[in-house]
């Protein structure tokens, strides 16, 4: 008597990416509510107690904000290999991608804690937001965006396949740091759900316009970041506590 082989269906990579982002977003929201609108480096809020806790918060925020931006890349990496290995391929890709952002976050949080032990001033947050608005329009950023979305090469089986997926994750992470790193540095200085949502919307919207990078740089995203800087400055002048 032979036993039938049961093959469990592999969840869609895109669904897993978005599910991870939603779960991380809920965790960030709960953390934010539990901390009574505390900020890791903001002027009017208590800092997160240790570097490890701050990096953990940063990691959750990156998953919530940045994973949706690389959902297409994750799908392409998974489709480049065997269907039966899509889940390990996805995990390897996302691990490589996230590793880049964790390093950037740890460096940024460490630098901010040294420069502003009692919290970053509003002027620093405004400077980063305005720098991000200007960076949106630079040729270097535009050239980097044109390299996003390429078809990856992945080995079929073995550790080499996982290594290729992780390597593509590292490459995608590096490109995202170039295109989005300045805007994301804002989140090192201020723990605000409003800032998080606006920055996420800006970064996501430009990627939904289409494959032509020239169409992505119409100034709308830069203007949105300038308006966000104005909101942060206005809220600080009111002196009513950290921005929600």
PDB file of N, CA and C in Angstrom, residues 109-121:
ATOM      1  N   UNK A 109      20.663  55.650  14.900  1.00  0.00           N
ATOM      2  CA  UNK A 109      20.221  55.810  16.288  1.00  0.00           C
ATOM      3  C   UNK A 109      21.412  56.090  17.199  1.00  0.00           C
ATOM      4  N   UNK A 110      22.522  55.393  16.965  1.00  0.00           N
ATOM      5  CA  UNK A 110      23.723  55.626  17.778  1.00  0.00           C
ATOM      6  C   UNK A 110      24.240  57.044  17.589  1.00  0.00           C
ATOM      7  N   UNK A 111      24.288  57.495  16.334  1.00  0.00           N
ATOM      8  CA  UNK A 111      24.772  58.853  16.072  1.00  0.00           C
ATOM      9  C   UNK A 111      23.857  59.895  16.699  1.00  0.00           C
ATOM     10  N   UNK A 112      22.539  59.693  16.581  1.00  0.00           N
ATOM     11  CA  UNK A 112      21.592  60.657  17.147  1.00  0.00           C
ATOM     12  C   UNK A 112      21.692  60.711  18.664  1.00  0.00           C
ATOM     13  N   UNK A 113      21.907  59.555  19.298  1.00  0.00           N
ATOM     14  CA  UNK A 113      22.008  59.546  20.763  1.00  0.00           C
ATOM     15  C   UNK A 113      23.270  60.252  21.246  1.00  0.00           C
ATOM     16  N   UNK A 114      24.323  60.231  20.422  1.00  0.00           N
ATOM     17  CA  UNK A 114      25.556  60.940  20.783  1.00  0.00           C
ATOM     18  C   UNK A 114      25.401  62.437  20.545  1.00  0.00           C
ATOM     19  N   UNK A 115      24.821  62.807  19.414  1.00  0.00           N
ATOM     20  CA  UNK A 115      24.661  64.224  19.087  1.00  0.00           C
ATOM     21  C   UNK A 115      23.639  64.899  19.984  1.00  0.00           C
ATOM     22  N   UNK A 116      22.542  64.195  20.281  1.00  0.00           N
ATOM     23  CA  UNK A 116      21.455  64.793  21.069  1.00  0.00           C
ATOM     24  C   UNK A 116      21.044  63.811  22.164  1.00  0.00           C
ATOM     25  N   UNK A 117      21.804  63.752  23.263  1.00  0.00           N
ATOM     26  CA  UNK A 117      21.504  62.787  24.329  1.00  0.00           C
ATOM     27  C   UNK A 117      20.111  62.955  24.915  1.00  0.00           C
ATOM     28  N   UNK A 118      19.581  64.166  24.891  1.00  0.00           N
ATOM     29  CA  UNK A 118      18.273  64.432  25.484  1.00  0.00           C
ATOM     30  C   UNK A 118      17.182  64.569  24.430  1.00  0.00           C
ATOM     31  N   UNK A 119      17.463  64.172  23.222  1.00  0.00           N
ATOM     32  CA  UNK A 119      16.454  64.234  22.172  1.00  0.00           C
ATOM     33  C   UNK A 119      16.813  65.238  21.100  1.00  0.00           C
ATOM     34  N   UNK A 120      16.510  64.884  19.861  1.00  0.00           N
ATOM     35  CA  UNK A 120      16.844  65.758  18.735  1.00  0.00           C
ATOM     36  C   UNK A 120      15.958  66.991  18.723  1.00  0.00           C
ATOM     37  N   UNK A 121      16.509  68.164  18.426  1.00  0.00           N
ATOM     38  CA  UNK A 121      15.694  69.376  18.325  1.00  0.00           C
ATOM     39  C   UNK A 121      14.840  69.342  17.067  1.00  0.00           C
TER      40      UNK A 121
END
